[in-house]
PDB file of C-alpha atoms in Angstrom:
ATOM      1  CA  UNK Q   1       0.000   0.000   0.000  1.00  0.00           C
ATOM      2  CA  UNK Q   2       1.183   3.080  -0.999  1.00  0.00           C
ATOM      3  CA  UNK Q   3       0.468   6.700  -0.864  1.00  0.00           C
ATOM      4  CA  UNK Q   4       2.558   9.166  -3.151  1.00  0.00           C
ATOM      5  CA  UNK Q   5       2.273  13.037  -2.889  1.00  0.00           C
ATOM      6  CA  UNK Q   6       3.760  15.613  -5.583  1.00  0.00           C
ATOM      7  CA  UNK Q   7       2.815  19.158  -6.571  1.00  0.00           C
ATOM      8  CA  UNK Q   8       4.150  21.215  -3.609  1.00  0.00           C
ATOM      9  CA  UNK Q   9       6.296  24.081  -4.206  1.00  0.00           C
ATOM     10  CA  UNK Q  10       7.056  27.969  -3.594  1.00  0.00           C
ATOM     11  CA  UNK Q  11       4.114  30.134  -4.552  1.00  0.00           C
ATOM     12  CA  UNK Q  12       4.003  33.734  -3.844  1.00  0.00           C
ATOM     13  CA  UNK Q  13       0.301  35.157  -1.635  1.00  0.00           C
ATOM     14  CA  UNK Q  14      -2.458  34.955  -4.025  1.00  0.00           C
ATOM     15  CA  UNK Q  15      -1.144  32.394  -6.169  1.00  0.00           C
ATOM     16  CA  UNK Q  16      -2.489  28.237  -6.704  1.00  0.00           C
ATOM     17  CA  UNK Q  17      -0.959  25.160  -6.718  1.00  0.00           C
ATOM     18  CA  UNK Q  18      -2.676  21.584  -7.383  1.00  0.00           C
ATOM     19  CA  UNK Q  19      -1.427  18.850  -5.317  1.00  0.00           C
ATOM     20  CA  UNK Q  20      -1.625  15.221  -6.624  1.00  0.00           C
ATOM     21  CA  UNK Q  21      -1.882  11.745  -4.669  1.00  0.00           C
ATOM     22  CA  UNK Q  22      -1.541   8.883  -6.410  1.00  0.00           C
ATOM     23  CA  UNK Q  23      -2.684   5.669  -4.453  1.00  0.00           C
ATOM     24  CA  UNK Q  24      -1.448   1.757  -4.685  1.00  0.00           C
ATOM     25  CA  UNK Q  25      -2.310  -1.363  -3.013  1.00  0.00           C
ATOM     26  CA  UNK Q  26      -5.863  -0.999  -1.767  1.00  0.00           C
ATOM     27  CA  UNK Q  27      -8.891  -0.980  -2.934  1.00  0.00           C
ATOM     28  CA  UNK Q  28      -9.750   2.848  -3.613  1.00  0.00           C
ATOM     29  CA  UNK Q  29     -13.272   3.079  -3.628  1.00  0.00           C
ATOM     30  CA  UNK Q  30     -13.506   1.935  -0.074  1.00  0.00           C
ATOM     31  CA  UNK Q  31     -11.238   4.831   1.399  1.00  0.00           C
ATOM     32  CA  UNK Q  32     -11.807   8.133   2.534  1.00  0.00           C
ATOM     33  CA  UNK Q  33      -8.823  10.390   0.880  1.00  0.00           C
ATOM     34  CA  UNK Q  34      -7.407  13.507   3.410  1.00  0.00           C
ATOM     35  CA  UNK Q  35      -4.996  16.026   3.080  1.00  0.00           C
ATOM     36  CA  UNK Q  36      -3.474  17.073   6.186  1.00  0.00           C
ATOM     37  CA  UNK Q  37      -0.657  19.669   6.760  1.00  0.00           C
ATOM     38  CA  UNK Q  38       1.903  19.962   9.197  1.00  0.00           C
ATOM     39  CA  UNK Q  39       3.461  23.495  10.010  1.00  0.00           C
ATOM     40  CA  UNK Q  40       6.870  24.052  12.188  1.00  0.00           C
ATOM     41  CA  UNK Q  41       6.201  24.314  15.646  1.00  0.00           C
ATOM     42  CA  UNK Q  42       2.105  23.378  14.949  1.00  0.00           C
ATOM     43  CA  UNK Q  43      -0.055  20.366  15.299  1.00  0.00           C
ATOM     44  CA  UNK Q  44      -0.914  18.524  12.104  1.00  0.00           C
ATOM     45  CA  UNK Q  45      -4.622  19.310  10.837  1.00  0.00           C
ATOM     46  CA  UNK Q  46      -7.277  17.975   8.750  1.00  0.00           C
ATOM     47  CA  UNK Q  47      -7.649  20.755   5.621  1.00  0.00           C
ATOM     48  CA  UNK Q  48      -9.720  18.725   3.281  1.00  0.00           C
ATOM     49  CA  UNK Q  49     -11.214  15.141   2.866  1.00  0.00           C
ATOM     50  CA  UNK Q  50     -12.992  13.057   0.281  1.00  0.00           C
ATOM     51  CA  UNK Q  51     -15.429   9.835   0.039  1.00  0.00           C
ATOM     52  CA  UNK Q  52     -15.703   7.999  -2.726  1.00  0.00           C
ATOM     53  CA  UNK Q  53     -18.660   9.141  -3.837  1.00  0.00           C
ATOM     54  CA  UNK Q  54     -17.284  12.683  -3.078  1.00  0.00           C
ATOM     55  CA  UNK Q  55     -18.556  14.018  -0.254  1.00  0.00           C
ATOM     56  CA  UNK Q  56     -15.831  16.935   0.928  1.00  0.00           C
ATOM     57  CA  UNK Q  57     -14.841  18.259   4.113  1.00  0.00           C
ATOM     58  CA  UNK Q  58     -12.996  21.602   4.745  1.00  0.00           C
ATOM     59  CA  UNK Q  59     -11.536  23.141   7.469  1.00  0.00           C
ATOM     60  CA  UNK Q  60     -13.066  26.463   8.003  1.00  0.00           C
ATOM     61  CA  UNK Q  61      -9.315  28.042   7.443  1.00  0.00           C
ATOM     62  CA  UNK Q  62      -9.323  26.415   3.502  1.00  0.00           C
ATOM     63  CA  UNK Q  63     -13.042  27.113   2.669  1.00  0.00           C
ATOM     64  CA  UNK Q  64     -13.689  28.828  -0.303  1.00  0.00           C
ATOM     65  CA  UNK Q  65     -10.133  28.467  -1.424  1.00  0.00           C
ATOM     66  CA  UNK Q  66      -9.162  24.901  -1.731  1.00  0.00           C
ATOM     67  CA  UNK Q  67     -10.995  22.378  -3.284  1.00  0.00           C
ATOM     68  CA  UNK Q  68     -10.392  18.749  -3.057  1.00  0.00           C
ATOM     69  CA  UNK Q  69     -11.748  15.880  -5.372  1.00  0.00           C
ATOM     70  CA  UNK Q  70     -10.456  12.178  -6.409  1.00  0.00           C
ATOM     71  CA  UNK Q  71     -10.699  10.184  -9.425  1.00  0.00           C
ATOM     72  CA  UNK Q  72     -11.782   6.574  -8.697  1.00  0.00           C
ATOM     73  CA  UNK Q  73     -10.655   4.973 -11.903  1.00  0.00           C
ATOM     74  CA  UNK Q  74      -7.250   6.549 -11.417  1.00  0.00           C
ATOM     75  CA  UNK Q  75      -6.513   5.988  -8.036  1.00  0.00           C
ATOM     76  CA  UNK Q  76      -5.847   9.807  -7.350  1.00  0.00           C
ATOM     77  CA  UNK Q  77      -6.976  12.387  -5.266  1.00  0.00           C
ATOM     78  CA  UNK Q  78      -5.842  16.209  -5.825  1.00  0.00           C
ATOM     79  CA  UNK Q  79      -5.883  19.233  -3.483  1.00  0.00           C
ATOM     80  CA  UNK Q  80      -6.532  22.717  -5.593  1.00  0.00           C
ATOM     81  CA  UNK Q  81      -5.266  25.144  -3.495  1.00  0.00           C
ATOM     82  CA  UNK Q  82      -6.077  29.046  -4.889  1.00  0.00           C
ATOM     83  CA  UNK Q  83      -5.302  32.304  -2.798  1.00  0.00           C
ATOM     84  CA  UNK Q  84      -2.691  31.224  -1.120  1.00  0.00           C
ATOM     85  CA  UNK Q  85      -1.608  32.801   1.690  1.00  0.00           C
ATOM     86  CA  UNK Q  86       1.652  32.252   3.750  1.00  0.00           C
ATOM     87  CA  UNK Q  87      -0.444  31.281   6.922  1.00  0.00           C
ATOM     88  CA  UNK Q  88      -1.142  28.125   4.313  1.00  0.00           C
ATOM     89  CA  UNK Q  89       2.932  27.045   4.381  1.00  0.00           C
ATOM     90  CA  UNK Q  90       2.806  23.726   5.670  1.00  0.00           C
ATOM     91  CA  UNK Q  91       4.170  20.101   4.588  1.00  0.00           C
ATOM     92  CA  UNK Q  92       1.054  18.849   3.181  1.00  0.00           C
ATOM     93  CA  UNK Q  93       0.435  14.613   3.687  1.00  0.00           C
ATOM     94  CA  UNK Q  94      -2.264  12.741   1.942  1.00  0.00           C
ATOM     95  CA  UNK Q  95      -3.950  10.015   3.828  1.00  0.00           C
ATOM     96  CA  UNK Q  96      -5.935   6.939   3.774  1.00  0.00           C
ATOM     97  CA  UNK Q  97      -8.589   5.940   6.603  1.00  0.00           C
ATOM     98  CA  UNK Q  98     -11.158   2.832   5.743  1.00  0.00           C
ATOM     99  CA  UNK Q  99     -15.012   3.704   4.979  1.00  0.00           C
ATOM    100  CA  UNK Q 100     -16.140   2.769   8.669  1.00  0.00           C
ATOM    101  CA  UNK Q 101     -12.780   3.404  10.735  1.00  0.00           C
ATOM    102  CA  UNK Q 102     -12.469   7.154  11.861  1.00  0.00           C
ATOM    103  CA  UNK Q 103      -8.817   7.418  11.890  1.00  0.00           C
ATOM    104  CA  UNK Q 104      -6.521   7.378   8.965  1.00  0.00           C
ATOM    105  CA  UNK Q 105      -3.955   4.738   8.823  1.00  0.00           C
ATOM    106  CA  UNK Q 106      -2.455   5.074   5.894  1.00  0.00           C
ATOM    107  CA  UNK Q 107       0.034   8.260   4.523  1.00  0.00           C
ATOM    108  CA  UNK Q 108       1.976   9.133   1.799  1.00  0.00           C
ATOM    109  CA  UNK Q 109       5.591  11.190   1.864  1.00  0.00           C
ATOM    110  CA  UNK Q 110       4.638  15.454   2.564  1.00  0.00           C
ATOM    111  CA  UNK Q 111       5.192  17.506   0.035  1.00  0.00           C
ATOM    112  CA  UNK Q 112       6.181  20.750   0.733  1.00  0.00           C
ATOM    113  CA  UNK Q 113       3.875  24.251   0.179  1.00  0.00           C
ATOM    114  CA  UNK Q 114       5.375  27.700   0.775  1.00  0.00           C
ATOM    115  CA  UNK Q 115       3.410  30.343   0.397  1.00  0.00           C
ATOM    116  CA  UNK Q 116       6.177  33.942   0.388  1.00  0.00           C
ATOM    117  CA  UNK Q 117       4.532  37.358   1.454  1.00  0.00           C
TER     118      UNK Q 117
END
């Protein structure tokens, strides 16, 4: 099982990235999809999430400005991420959690965001 992030980079404010996950091993459809970030000296957080039949969560910090979705048949889940700002510089980690077990087990390698005033 295998979880690979990519997409990360240096943005200036204002500006997007797309972050990519590309899954292996397990059987997609039955997985909830997450993208959590980790910033120095912070806890990591929950900033979006995804069922399979694409129900989305957001943290309330993200709303309006990222926007998370998956493609089933491709094994991949992506994390648009538009008006950045530098509060949003974080490693970002996608994750894996079962259907009907609330935490998530599995995670890929962070990628890093950094978001320059």
């Amino acid at each position: 099982v295998q979880l690979q992030a990519s997409g990360g980079g240096l943005v200036q404010a204002g500006g997007s990235l797309r972050l990519s996950c590309s899954a292996s091993g397990l059987n997609f459809d039955n997985y909830v999809m997450g993208w959590f970030r980790q910033a120095p000296g912070k806890q990591r957080e929950l900033v979006a999430a995804i069922t399979s039949g694409g129900t989305t969560y957001y943290a309330d910090s993200v709303k309006g400005r990222f926007a998370v979705s998956r493609d089933n048949a491709k094994m991949m889940v992506y994390l648009q991420m538009n008006n950045l700002k530098p509060g949003d510089t974080a490693v970002y980690y996608c994750a894996a959690r079962y259907v009907t077990i609330s935490r998530f087990s599995i995670w890929g390698q962070g990628t890093q965001v950094t978001v320059s005033s």
